[in-house]
Each structure stands twice: as structure tokens, then as C-alpha cells.
């Protein structure tokens, strides 16, 4: 089945808005053993949209659109499809009722423009929207295109996802292929090209799987996809000796999940003292539900004074060694560990830029880990701009703890 | 000029990878007074790619592609275009030399597969890649398409951006229209639909501008675009009485920039004590270069014990009121303010979920602001999942401080 996604909205062509809807939809299709062969973003131009719909009908069996279902002048997804397929728009009584009820519940009257949302192409079915006022559309076997299906969804993610889960996915299950399973392995501390070489033999031995290597700032993901979970398990086992300690997490987990799991399994706790990563390391950990079992908290000791006031780092050490130094990172790690009574304390200090700081070039980072056996520390020279350096530093800090726990 | 973007790579159709290259390119085009009329993501399928290239040549004057220029079997952007346009691929001597030099500098020999990167469609020009091994392609007036231009760029953002800035943009300047300027106004604390209604009169009075309203979790952006910066200034002035205190920032700034600017202008400082936002508020502030002039630091007091140990919040208050309470938020704000000697202290506590915590439903958030004039506090019921609640809470905290500074 050929499936394509059309994301509608000029903001997708001209602003920083990212089309995340099609990414979410792609994952939902994968669970049904399906995939997009193409995704297109197009603007609020009647002509461009109608042209794109005509094309899509010639090459795809299932067309999923997001956006353009609202009440304003730049919403005309339904109008365009109706025009291309030569049918009229008709008011759907249930959609009209739903909209009136939505406004009544908020003690308001719908603006006149809202009523166009209750119109549907003749022959299509409304998908009710419990979260908003714009119904979606399910159109099976439109004129001159037997076997085709058109699904028009709202652009607002929360509305789109709920409509998909409750009304679209059940209809598609009948058409679904065998679910495609994914093996995802997250590798930390190894550059992409090195990982590509190291894993080539195993990947070629399992060449019947669909392989992808995705490098990001802080980790590299190895993805293998196949309908047979047994085939994926076999390759996972083959990878263990090849990846060794570099394998940080599998499945949906990332570095922070892996570290929290390790700590919870050992009944141990962590506290962090950050300087130039300014709260990012704590934020990564606390984004994970259940983090509180292992993560006690931390300090963002952004200034020299804060390092002294919050953590008791001696002023003369800061003066002698500088705030950006190995000694300071060690002092931070020890201090936060003692203050919160944690098993482990991570201390980070460095220069994320843009300017040189205290003699340290941009990208210089010192990370220390204080634990029951003592303190270890590492020095890094990290590339990229301010945010890059902050993100990379948090990843190296988590990975240092992960490897220490793995080997201890 | 009709311009389209083609992002090539199966990972763009099947994984969580977002196509950020086309967003960056869209912004660069805007500075030249140009815009995409369409963006397409397509997989590593020779047939799909060739088909898409054929279409693009019929409807666009400038086709920009990213990806598929590498040495592996799934890279065939150049091959596809050459096939569609009926020309052969030829080795480019400079590209070959550049690649050998790249590897020599790293004391390595290029794998045999890399040499295909030095091939070019006959009649096209190589765009040198100082950061990687894959040259790009600039192809003006390809066979049977006089006036068309094809630009093939690497998929790796760092390589793509540099190539664009140094070699593509200069060539496009000759074709550029008048630069399009953008007026961006960030509004906090007002829902999108209310903002739409409140601003309708002004927007209609300035109907010759290109308007977009972009709502995100934590703010709503009003964007107006026009070639005449005077026209944009006129509408900005018309908006001031309409938006009043709700206007949080303009230009490229967001809430955190606005707050840091206000503090710096007043010579005042801020410290934050977070609980369920776990470092995110501090991270938002420290992502901004120069934050250290106004932001002293903070504590992520994730557990009750950490609130006591790091900030001295009395254990009996926590026991009596609960960690998720207005009283605790006030104690946090006061404590961090005193500990770091800051002009202002923000304290946040709440329940981000997924489970109910200490009787507080998911989404309950208490925010307190301690300052020279005393302490004020607010209670919120925020929608969404864990990360939504955390993000929204940081925005409300920043906005509370912003409005207090604006009015005091």
C-alpha cells in the first residue's frame, strides 16, 4: 500500500515550525507494518494544494493530510479535495451539533465562520473531534478512485493524535501488514564513522534487516527493522560482544534512562552540581518519570559566589584554580554528594562560550564523579556552539557515571 | 521564482529524525526575499527519487536537495538526476584531489567506495566541501530545462550550512528579490484564539502584510512579513496599546531573553529553586549567552530532603503543608533568594505527573516570587503530560517575574 503524508500550512514553509505530526504518524504506521513513501509540506495556496492532491491521487492508495480544517479564510483542505474530485460540500448534521455543544459548554456562541467546519465532501464521513471544533474526514473510494482512502486530520497535534488513535487506526488495522518491529541500540562515546566500521560485519551478516544509523550530538543510534522479532533478537545478541561497554541503552531508552535504571537496581542515589550546563543535566534526569527514586536533586552554581554559597566550595580554591578547572569540578562533585547524602555526585564546570572564560577556550569541560570509592575526573574539548557544548557535556557526564556503574 | 526543497533519506520517513535542514534553508531564502512553495521528504528509493525529480523539473525553477551524496549504496542523488536528465557522470579532478587530501590529513586512505563522491553529472559544477568528503553540486541550465537550477547539498547540517553560506548564497543573490523582513511579537499568558480576536482589527488594518499566528506550549507568536521595514514598524506601534503587558518579547527574543534584559537593565539578579521542573527553568536561562550577568544560579531540590539540605526549608513546614503546596513554593523562593543574595528568587513546586502526588492532581503547580517588596504566589492547573507541565510551569514562572518587573 502506497501511503503519503501532506502537511498543510504556510508556516511549515516559512517559519521555524517543524512538522512533528508526520513523524508521529510515521511511528503509528510502523506499528501497523506500514510506512510513508513520501511526505510533503505545502502552503495555504489553493492552487498548490489542489495540484498536490491531484498528484497524490495518481500515486498513493492512502493520503493523510494534516491542517487546513479550521474556520479561517486560509483553511480549505476539504474544499480543495472536493473540487479536485468534483463533488459538492454538504453540511453534516452531527458535526454542526458537536460544534454548537462545544461552544455551549464554554457558555459561548460560535462565530459565523465556524460553521464551515461542519461541511463535508459529499460521500465522505466526519471524524468527530472531542478536543476541538474541527471534525476530520474519512473518505473511502472517492469518485473515480476506487480503493483509495483520504484521511484529513486537524493540524493541532493533540486533536490529530486523539482522532487518529480513536477513529482512524481502528479502520486501518484491517489493511495493516505484519507489524514492523524495531531494535534500537544507543551507543555513547563512539563517533558515527567508527561505529559504522565496527558494526559492518554484523550488519552484513544480517543483511535481510532494514538498517539505519542515526547520529545526533550526544549519541549514535543503530536501528534495525523487521517483521520477525526473533531475527532482531538474534542480531542484538551478535552485537553484544562488538559493542561492549559502548552500548548505553536499548529500546526506547536513552542515556538518562539507562543511568536511572542502573541506580534504581542498585538502590543508589545521585546528586549533580552544574555550572555551565546550567540545569540541563538535572532537567534531562527529571524528564524521566520515576527519576525521584534515584535522583535527589542538584545545584546550578552558575557564579563563583553561588558555588561557595550553595555548596560551600572554598573561595580560596576557586581563586587559586579558577572556576573552570579540574579541581573545581572535583570540589563540586564532592560537595553536592555530601550535602544531599547521595551515593554519587557529579560535578561539571567549563566554558560553553561564546567567549573565552578565565583562560579556558570555548568547549573546555571538566567533569568529576564522586562515589563510595573516591573521585575520578575527566577533561574534554567539546566542539560546537554554546548549546552544543552544554548538551554534549551532559551526555559525557551521564556516560561517565554509566560506565563506572557498569564496571563496578 | 518557484523554489522547492527535497530532503532525501528513508530515516526522514520512518524514524523520529526531523528535517531541520529545510527549515534553516527556508530562513536563508527569506533573507533573500525568496520562499519555498513546497518541501518533500522522500526515501532512499531510486524509483521514488527519480520520479520526484521529474516532477520537480516541471514545476520549479530552483530545486534544492539535501542528502544522498555520500559513499554508500543508498546514496544516489547525483545518479538519479543524471539519469532523469540523460547525462553521464564524470569524475571531477578537483573533487578527487580534495578527498584524497582530506584523508591524507587524517593519515588515512579513503575506502574504495568514497571515490564515487568525486563523480558529477556532465555539465554540472562541484561545490567544494571543506568540512566533509562529499562535494555538492550546482547545475545551471540542465539539458532541456533552460533557466532551471539544481543545487544538491549534503545532508549533514554542518556541511550543508557552510556550503550554502560560502558558495550557494552568493550565486543566488543575483536572483534574489527584495529581502523580506519579519516582525515577530511574542505574547505570553494569552490563549491563541483570544489573541486572534484581540488582534484582528489591527491585522485587518494592515492587511497588506503577510500574517501568521504560531501557538506553542508556552507562548503565542505573531509574525508579520513585508519587504518594507517601515510598514512593519507602523504595525508594531499600532500593536502596543492592544497587547499591553501581554507583549513579552520582540525580534528573535523569547521570555527568558526578555527577563534577562530587564534584570540587566536594572542591575538586578535572579536565583531559582525548582522541584518538579527539575533544572529546566535554570537551563532555559543559562542557554542565553550573557545570562551570568543576571542569573546567579539555582537549586533543583527534587526531594523533600533536598529542599531541607540545600535550602534549609524547615522539615516541619514540609510535613505540615506538603512538598506540593503554596507555602512550600514561598519557602523555596525566599530561601534561594537569601542563600545567593539575589534581588529576586523564584520558587516552583507541583505535580508534573504521571501519578497524583501527595493529593495534588497532575498539573498542579505553585509558583512564588520573592523580591525586595515581599513575596507573591500563584497557583496553576496546567494541562498535558509530564514534559508539557514542566515546560508550561517554567514559562509561567518567567512571565510572573517579567510582569512584576514591568510594572514595578
Short mmCIF file of N, CA and C in Angstrom, two decimals, chain A residues 2 11-20 23 26-27 35-43 48 51-52 55 59 108 197 212 214-216 223 225 252 277-280 282-283 286-292 295-303 305-306 309-311 336 339-340 354 386-387 390, chain B residues 2 11-20 23 26-27 35-43 48 51-52 55 59 108 197 212 214-216 223 225 252 277-280 282-283 286-292 295-303 305-306 309-311 336 339-340 354 386-387 390:
data_model
loop_
_atom_site.label_atom_id
_atom_site.label_comp_id
_atom_site.label_asym_id
_atom_site.label_seq_id
_atom_site.Cartn_x
_atom_site.Cartn_y
_atom_site.Cartn_z
N UNK A 2 0.62 2.17 -0.95
CA UNK A 2 1.42 3.38 -1.03
C UNK A 2 0.72 4.47 -0.22
N UNK A 11 3.10 28.24 7.37
CA UNK A 11 4.11 28.35 8.44
C UNK A 11 5.12 27.21 8.36
N UNK A 12 4.77 26.10 7.74
CA UNK A 12 5.71 24.99 7.62
C UNK A 12 6.76 25.25 6.55
N UNK A 13 6.51 26.24 5.70
CA UNK A 13 7.48 26.57 4.65
C UNK A 13 8.33 27.78 5.02
N UNK A 14 7.80 28.64 5.91
CA UNK A 14 8.45 29.93 6.10
C UNK A 14 8.89 30.25 7.52
N UNK A 15 8.54 29.41 8.47
CA UNK A 15 8.95 29.75 9.84
C UNK A 15 9.76 28.59 10.43
N UNK A 16 10.09 28.70 11.72
CA UNK A 16 10.87 27.64 12.38
C UNK A 16 10.00 26.47 12.82
N UNK A 17 8.70 26.54 12.53
CA UNK A 17 7.83 25.44 12.94
C UNK A 17 8.23 24.15 12.23
N UNK A 18 8.38 23.08 13.00
CA UNK A 18 8.73 21.78 12.44
C UNK A 18 7.47 20.93 12.31
N UNK A 19 7.40 20.15 11.26
CA UNK A 19 6.27 19.24 11.07
C UNK A 19 6.51 17.98 11.90
N UNK A 20 6.01 18.00 13.15
CA UNK A 20 6.18 16.83 14.00
C UNK A 20 5.03 15.85 13.83
N UNK A 23 5.90 12.89 11.71
CA UNK A 23 6.82 11.97 12.39
C UNK A 23 6.03 11.04 13.30
N UNK A 26 4.14 8.60 11.24
CA UNK A 26 5.04 7.57 10.70
C UNK A 26 5.28 6.46 11.71
N UNK A 27 5.40 6.82 12.98
CA UNK A 27 5.60 5.80 14.02
C UNK A 27 4.35 4.95 14.18
N UNK A 35 4.31 2.21 6.08
CA UNK A 35 5.24 3.34 6.08
C UNK A 35 4.89 4.32 4.97
N UNK A 36 5.22 5.61 5.19
CA UNK A 36 5.06 6.60 4.14
C UNK A 36 6.10 6.37 3.06
N UNK A 37 5.72 6.60 1.80
CA UNK A 37 6.74 6.63 0.75
C UNK A 37 7.13 8.07 0.44
N UNK A 38 6.35 9.01 0.98
CA UNK A 38 6.63 10.42 0.73
C UNK A 38 5.91 11.30 1.73
N UNK A 39 6.56 12.40 2.13
CA UNK A 39 5.90 13.42 2.97
C UNK A 39 6.10 14.76 2.27
N UNK A 40 5.05 15.55 2.19
CA UNK A 40 5.15 16.86 1.56
C UNK A 40 4.58 17.91 2.47
N UNK A 41 5.24 19.07 2.54
CA UNK A 41 4.69 20.23 3.23
C UNK A 41 4.36 21.25 2.16
N UNK A 42 3.17 21.81 2.23
CA UNK A 42 2.73 22.74 1.21
C UNK A 42 2.03 23.90 1.91
N UNK A 43 1.98 25.06 1.23
CA UNK A 43 1.43 26.24 1.87
C UNK A 43 -0.07 26.39 1.67
N UNK A 48 -1.73 25.46 -5.21
CA UNK A 48 -0.69 24.48 -4.89
C UNK A 48 -1.29 23.24 -4.25
N UNK A 51 -3.24 21.10 -6.79
CA UNK A 51 -2.27 20.41 -7.65
C UNK A 51 -1.66 19.23 -6.95
N UNK A 52 -1.29 19.41 -5.70
CA UNK A 52 -0.67 18.34 -4.92
C UNK A 52 -1.66 17.20 -4.70
N UNK A 55 -1.90 15.10 -7.85
CA UNK A 55 -0.74 14.19 -7.95
C UNK A 55 -0.89 12.99 -7.02
N UNK A 59 -0.72 8.47 -7.30
CA UNK A 59 0.40 7.64 -6.88
C UNK A 59 0.24 6.99 -5.52
N UNK A 108 -20.44 30.00 25.25
CA UNK A 108 -20.16 30.91 24.16
C UNK A 108 -20.97 30.52 22.95
N UNK A 197 32.00 1.34 10.88
CA UNK A 197 33.01 0.31 10.57
C UNK A 197 32.94 -0.86 11.51
N UNK A 212 19.49 1.36 9.83
CA UNK A 212 19.71 2.80 9.81
C UNK A 212 20.67 3.16 10.95
N UNK A 214 21.73 6.54 13.03
CA UNK A 214 21.34 7.93 13.23
C UNK A 214 22.28 8.57 14.24
N UNK A 215 23.07 9.53 13.76
CA UNK A 215 23.97 10.21 14.69
C UNK A 215 23.34 11.51 15.17
N UNK A 216 23.41 11.75 16.48
CA UNK A 216 22.99 13.05 16.99
C UNK A 216 24.17 13.61 17.78
N UNK A 223 19.60 1.31 14.31
CA UNK A 223 18.23 0.81 14.23
C UNK A 223 18.15 -0.32 13.22
N UNK A 225 15.13 -2.96 11.52
CA UNK A 225 13.69 -3.20 11.48
C UNK A 225 13.39 -4.47 10.74
N UNK A 252 13.45 2.04 23.81
CA UNK A 252 13.12 3.46 23.71
C UNK A 252 14.01 4.32 24.60
N UNK A 277 26.49 23.97 32.44
CA UNK A 277 25.37 23.23 31.85
C UNK A 277 24.06 23.70 32.47
N UNK A 278 24.17 24.60 33.42
CA UNK A 278 23.06 25.37 33.95
C UNK A 278 21.72 24.72 34.22
N UNK A 279 21.65 23.48 34.67
CA UNK A 279 20.35 22.89 34.98
C UNK A 279 19.95 21.84 33.95
N UNK A 280 20.67 21.80 32.85
CA UNK A 280 20.32 20.87 31.76
C UNK A 280 20.48 19.41 32.17
N UNK A 282 20.28 18.12 35.26
CA UNK A 282 19.17 17.79 36.16
C UNK A 282 17.88 17.67 35.37
N UNK A 283 17.67 18.56 34.39
CA UNK A 283 16.44 18.54 33.60
C UNK A 283 16.33 17.25 32.79
N UNK A 286 15.24 14.59 35.29
CA UNK A 286 13.90 14.74 35.85
C UNK A 286 12.80 14.68 34.80
N UNK A 287 13.16 14.67 33.54
CA UNK A 287 12.14 14.48 32.50
C UNK A 287 11.63 13.04 32.53
N UNK A 288 12.38 12.14 33.17
CA UNK A 288 12.02 10.72 33.19
C UNK A 288 11.11 10.44 34.39
N UNK A 289 9.93 9.88 34.13
CA UNK A 289 9.02 9.54 35.22
C UNK A 289 9.71 8.55 36.15
N UNK A 290 9.57 8.78 37.46
CA UNK A 290 10.21 7.87 38.42
C UNK A 290 11.64 8.24 38.75
N UNK A 291 12.12 9.38 38.20
CA UNK A 291 13.51 9.78 38.47
C UNK A 291 13.75 9.97 39.96
N UNK A 292 12.71 10.37 40.68
CA UNK A 292 12.89 10.72 42.10
C UNK A 292 13.36 9.54 42.94
N UNK A 295 17.26 10.09 41.74
CA UNK A 295 17.84 11.43 41.62
C UNK A 295 17.33 12.31 42.76
N UNK A 296 18.25 12.78 43.61
CA UNK A 296 17.85 13.55 44.78
C UNK A 296 17.70 15.04 44.49
N UNK A 297 18.48 15.51 43.52
CA UNK A 297 18.43 16.94 43.23
C UNK A 297 19.80 17.45 42.87
N UNK A 298 19.91 18.76 42.74
CA UNK A 298 21.20 19.31 42.36
C UNK A 298 21.24 20.81 42.56
N UNK A 299 22.37 21.37 42.21
CA UNK A 299 22.54 22.82 42.29
C UNK A 299 23.07 23.32 40.96
N UNK A 300 22.54 24.45 40.53
CA UNK A 300 23.11 25.14 39.36
C UNK A 300 23.89 26.30 39.94
N UNK A 301 25.17 26.04 40.17
CA UNK A 301 26.02 27.05 40.82
C UNK A 301 26.70 27.85 39.73
N UNK A 302 25.93 28.78 39.16
CA UNK A 302 26.35 29.42 37.92
C UNK A 302 27.50 30.40 38.11
N UNK A 303 27.53 31.07 39.26
CA UNK A 303 28.60 32.04 39.53
C UNK A 303 29.54 31.46 40.58
N UNK A 305 30.30 32.86 43.32
CA UNK A 305 29.67 33.08 44.61
C UNK A 305 28.66 31.99 44.92
N UNK A 306 27.90 31.56 43.88
CA UNK A 306 26.90 30.52 44.10
C UNK A 306 27.56 29.20 44.48
N UNK A 309 28.23 29.76 48.13
CA UNK A 309 27.04 29.92 48.97
C UNK A 309 26.19 28.65 49.01
N UNK A 310 26.01 28.00 47.87
CA UNK A 310 25.14 26.82 47.81
C UNK A 310 25.85 25.56 48.26
N UNK A 311 27.13 25.45 47.92
CA UNK A 311 27.82 24.18 48.11
C UNK A 311 29.02 24.25 49.03
N UNK A 336 28.26 18.34 46.49
CA UNK A 336 26.84 18.02 46.30
C UNK A 336 26.54 16.62 46.82
N UNK A 339 26.34 17.06 50.61
CA UNK A 339 25.21 17.88 51.06
C UNK A 339 23.88 17.13 50.97
N UNK A 340 23.71 16.31 49.93
CA UNK A 340 22.45 15.60 49.78
C UNK A 340 22.55 14.14 50.22
N UNK A 354 29.89 32.08 24.43
CA UNK A 354 30.73 32.26 23.24
C UNK A 354 32.15 32.77 23.47
N UNK A 386 27.43 27.22 21.92
CA UNK A 386 27.09 27.17 23.34
C UNK A 386 26.17 26.01 23.71
N UNK A 387 25.07 25.91 22.98
CA UNK A 387 24.10 24.86 23.29
C UNK A 387 24.68 23.47 22.99
N UNK A 390 26.93 22.55 25.88
CA UNK A 390 26.14 22.20 27.08
C UNK A 390 25.55 20.79 26.94
N UNK B 2 9.92 29.86 -8.59
CA UNK B 2 9.33 28.75 -7.83
C UNK B 2 10.47 27.87 -7.32
N UNK B 11 15.34 7.63 6.64
CA UNK B 11 15.17 7.93 8.06
C UNK B 11 14.21 9.09 8.29
N UNK B 12 14.01 9.94 7.27
CA UNK B 12 13.07 11.05 7.41
C UNK B 12 11.63 10.58 7.31
N UNK B 13 11.43 9.37 6.80
CA UNK B 13 10.07 8.85 6.67
C UNK B 13 9.72 7.88 7.80
N UNK B 14 10.74 7.26 8.40
CA UNK B 14 10.46 6.15 9.30
C UNK B 14 10.97 6.30 10.72
N UNK B 15 11.73 7.33 11.01
CA UNK B 15 12.24 7.47 12.37
C UNK B 15 11.83 8.82 12.95
N UNK B 16 12.33 9.12 14.16
CA UNK B 16 12.00 10.39 14.82
C UNK B 16 12.84 11.55 14.31
N UNK B 17 13.70 11.27 13.34
CA UNK B 17 14.56 12.34 12.83
C UNK B 17 13.71 13.41 12.15
N UNK B 18 13.94 14.67 12.52
CA UNK B 18 13.20 15.78 11.92
C UNK B 18 14.04 16.44 10.84
N UNK B 19 13.41 16.87 9.78
CA UNK B 19 14.12 17.57 8.71
C UNK B 19 14.29 19.03 9.12
N UNK B 20 15.41 19.32 9.77
CA UNK B 20 15.67 20.70 10.17
C UNK B 20 16.40 21.48 9.09
N UNK B 23 14.20 23.79 7.16
CA UNK B 23 13.75 24.95 7.95
C UNK B 23 14.84 26.02 7.91
N UNK B 26 14.90 27.57 4.53
CA UNK B 26 13.77 28.48 4.36
C UNK B 26 14.07 29.85 4.95
N UNK B 27 14.76 29.88 6.08
CA UNK B 27 15.11 31.16 6.69
C UNK B 27 16.13 31.90 5.84
N UNK B 35 11.10 32.20 -1.09
CA UNK B 35 10.48 31.20 -0.21
C UNK B 35 10.19 29.91 -0.98
N UNK B 36 10.18 28.80 -0.25
CA UNK B 36 9.79 27.52 -0.85
C UNK B 36 8.29 27.53 -1.13
N UNK B 37 7.88 26.90 -2.23
CA UNK B 37 6.44 26.67 -2.41
C UNK B 37 6.10 25.23 -2.01
N UNK B 38 7.11 24.42 -1.79
CA UNK B 38 6.87 23.03 -1.40
C UNK B 38 8.14 22.43 -0.82
N UNK B 39 7.95 21.54 0.16
CA UNK B 39 9.06 20.75 0.69
C UNK B 39 8.63 19.29 0.67
N UNK B 40 9.51 18.42 0.21
CA UNK B 40 9.18 17.00 0.18
C UNK B 40 10.29 16.20 0.83
N UNK B 41 9.90 15.19 1.62
CA UNK B 41 10.85 14.23 2.15
C UNK B 41 10.58 12.91 1.44
N UNK B 42 11.65 12.29 0.94
CA UNK B 42 11.48 11.05 0.17
C UNK B 42 12.56 10.08 0.63
N UNK B 43 12.30 8.77 0.42
CA UNK B 43 13.24 7.76 0.91
C UNK B 43 14.34 7.44 -0.08
N UNK B 48 11.50 6.20 -6.53
CA UNK B 48 10.76 7.32 -5.95
C UNK B 48 11.51 8.63 -6.18
N UNK B 51 11.37 9.76 -9.88
CA UNK B 51 10.03 10.26 -10.15
C UNK B 51 9.82 11.65 -9.59
N UNK B 52 10.30 11.86 -8.38
CA UNK B 52 10.15 13.16 -7.74
C UNK B 52 10.97 14.23 -8.47
N UNK B 55 9.10 15.31 -11.59
CA UNK B 55 8.01 16.25 -11.23
C UNK B 55 8.58 17.64 -10.96
N UNK B 59 7.84 21.90 -12.38
CA UNK B 59 7.11 22.92 -11.63
C UNK B 59 7.99 23.92 -10.89
N UNK B 108 44.94 8.75 6.70
CA UNK B 108 44.15 7.59 6.30
C UNK B 108 44.05 7.53 4.79
N UNK B 197 -8.59 37.06 18.16
CA UNK B 197 -9.70 38.04 18.19
C UNK B 197 -9.20 39.43 18.56
N UNK B 212 1.04 35.57 10.24
CA UNK B 212 0.98 34.21 10.77
C UNK B 212 0.86 34.28 12.29
N UNK B 214 1.49 31.76 15.45
CA UNK B 214 2.05 30.44 15.79
C UNK B 214 1.91 30.20 17.27
N UNK B 215 1.07 29.22 17.63
CA UNK B 215 0.93 28.93 19.05
C UNK B 215 1.83 27.76 19.43
N UNK B 216 2.55 27.91 20.54
CA UNK B 216 3.30 26.78 21.07
C UNK B 216 2.84 26.57 22.51
N UNK B 223 3.49 36.90 13.74
CA UNK B 223 4.53 37.22 12.76
C UNK B 223 3.91 38.00 11.61
N UNK B 225 5.18 39.77 7.84
CA UNK B 225 6.31 39.84 6.91
C UNK B 225 6.01 40.83 5.79
N UNK B 252 14.02 38.31 17.80
CA UNK B 252 14.36 36.90 17.94
C UNK B 252 14.21 36.42 19.38
N UNK B 277 10.14 21.02 38.09
CA UNK B 277 10.67 21.46 36.80
C UNK B 277 12.14 21.06 36.67
N UNK B 278 12.65 20.47 37.73
CA UNK B 278 13.94 19.78 37.73
C UNK B 278 15.13 20.35 37.01
N UNK B 279 15.33 21.66 36.96
CA UNK B 279 16.51 22.21 36.30
C UNK B 279 16.16 22.89 34.99
N UNK B 280 14.96 22.68 34.51
CA UNK B 280 14.55 23.21 33.20
C UNK B 280 14.52 24.74 33.20
N UNK B 282 16.29 26.85 35.13
CA UNK B 282 17.69 27.31 35.11
C UNK B 282 18.29 27.08 33.72
N UNK B 283 18.00 25.94 33.10
CA UNK B 283 18.56 25.63 31.78
C UNK B 283 18.08 26.63 30.73
N UNK B 286 20.15 29.76 31.31
CA UNK B 286 21.59 29.64 31.03
C UNK B 286 21.90 29.31 29.58
N UNK B 287 20.86 28.99 28.80
CA UNK B 287 21.10 28.78 27.36
C UNK B 287 21.41 30.12 26.68
N UNK B 288 21.07 31.22 27.35
CA UNK B 288 21.26 32.55 26.76
C UNK B 288 22.65 33.08 27.10
N UNK B 289 23.42 33.43 26.07
CA UNK B 289 24.76 33.99 26.30
C UNK B 289 24.63 35.25 27.13
N UNK B 290 25.52 35.39 28.13
CA UNK B 290 25.46 36.57 28.98
C UNK B 290 24.49 36.45 30.14
N UNK B 291 23.90 35.28 30.32
CA UNK B 291 22.95 35.10 31.42
C UNK B 291 23.61 35.36 32.77
N UNK B 292 24.90 35.08 32.86
CA UNK B 292 25.56 35.16 34.16
C UNK B 292 25.56 36.57 34.74
N UNK B 295 21.74 36.06 36.17
CA UNK B 295 21.33 34.80 36.78
C UNK B 295 22.45 34.25 37.64
N UNK B 296 22.20 34.11 38.95
CA UNK B 296 23.25 33.67 39.86
C UNK B 296 23.35 32.17 39.98
N UNK B 297 22.21 31.49 39.78
CA UNK B 297 22.21 30.05 39.93
C UNK B 297 20.92 29.59 40.56
N UNK B 298 20.89 28.30 40.88
CA UNK B 298 19.66 27.79 41.48
C UNK B 298 19.87 26.43 42.08
N UNK B 299 18.79 25.90 42.62
CA UNK B 299 18.83 24.56 43.18
C UNK B 299 17.69 23.76 42.59
N UNK B 300 17.99 22.49 42.28
CA UNK B 300 16.93 21.56 41.90
C UNK B 300 16.71 20.69 43.12
N UNK B 301 15.76 21.11 43.93
CA UNK B 301 15.52 20.41 45.19
C UNK B 301 14.42 19.41 44.96
N UNK B 302 14.83 18.27 44.36
CA UNK B 302 13.85 17.35 43.82
C UNK B 302 13.10 16.58 44.90
N UNK B 303 13.76 16.29 46.00
CA UNK B 303 13.13 15.53 47.08
C UNK B 303 12.90 16.46 48.27
N UNK B 305 13.91 15.98 51.21
CA UNK B 305 15.19 16.06 51.92
C UNK B 305 16.11 17.09 51.28
N UNK B 306 16.11 17.14 49.94
CA UNK B 306 16.97 18.11 49.24
C UNK B 306 16.51 19.53 49.53
N UNK B 309 18.06 20.08 52.91
CA UNK B 309 19.53 20.08 52.93
C UNK B 309 20.14 21.22 52.11
N UNK B 310 19.59 21.50 50.93
CA UNK B 310 20.17 22.53 50.06
C UNK B 310 19.72 23.93 50.46
N UNK B 311 18.47 24.03 50.89
CA UNK B 311 17.90 25.36 51.07
C UNK B 311 17.44 25.68 52.47
N UNK B 336 16.11 30.53 48.40
CA UNK B 336 17.15 30.65 47.36
C UNK B 336 17.55 32.11 47.21
N UNK B 339 19.91 32.75 50.18
CA UNK B 339 21.15 31.99 50.10
C UNK B 339 22.12 32.57 49.07
N UNK B 340 21.60 33.02 47.95
CA UNK B 340 22.50 33.54 46.91
C UNK B 340 22.52 35.07 46.89
N UNK B 354 3.56 11.29 36.10
CA UNK B 354 2.22 10.88 35.69
C UNK B 354 1.21 10.59 36.82
N UNK B 386 3.72 15.02 31.41
CA UNK B 386 4.81 15.43 32.31
C UNK B 386 5.67 16.56 31.73
N UNK B 387 6.15 16.35 30.52
CA UNK B 387 7.03 17.35 29.91
C UNK B 387 6.27 18.64 29.61
N UNK B 390 5.96 20.56 32.85
CA UNK B 390 7.25 21.15 33.23
C UNK B 390 7.54 22.39 32.39
#
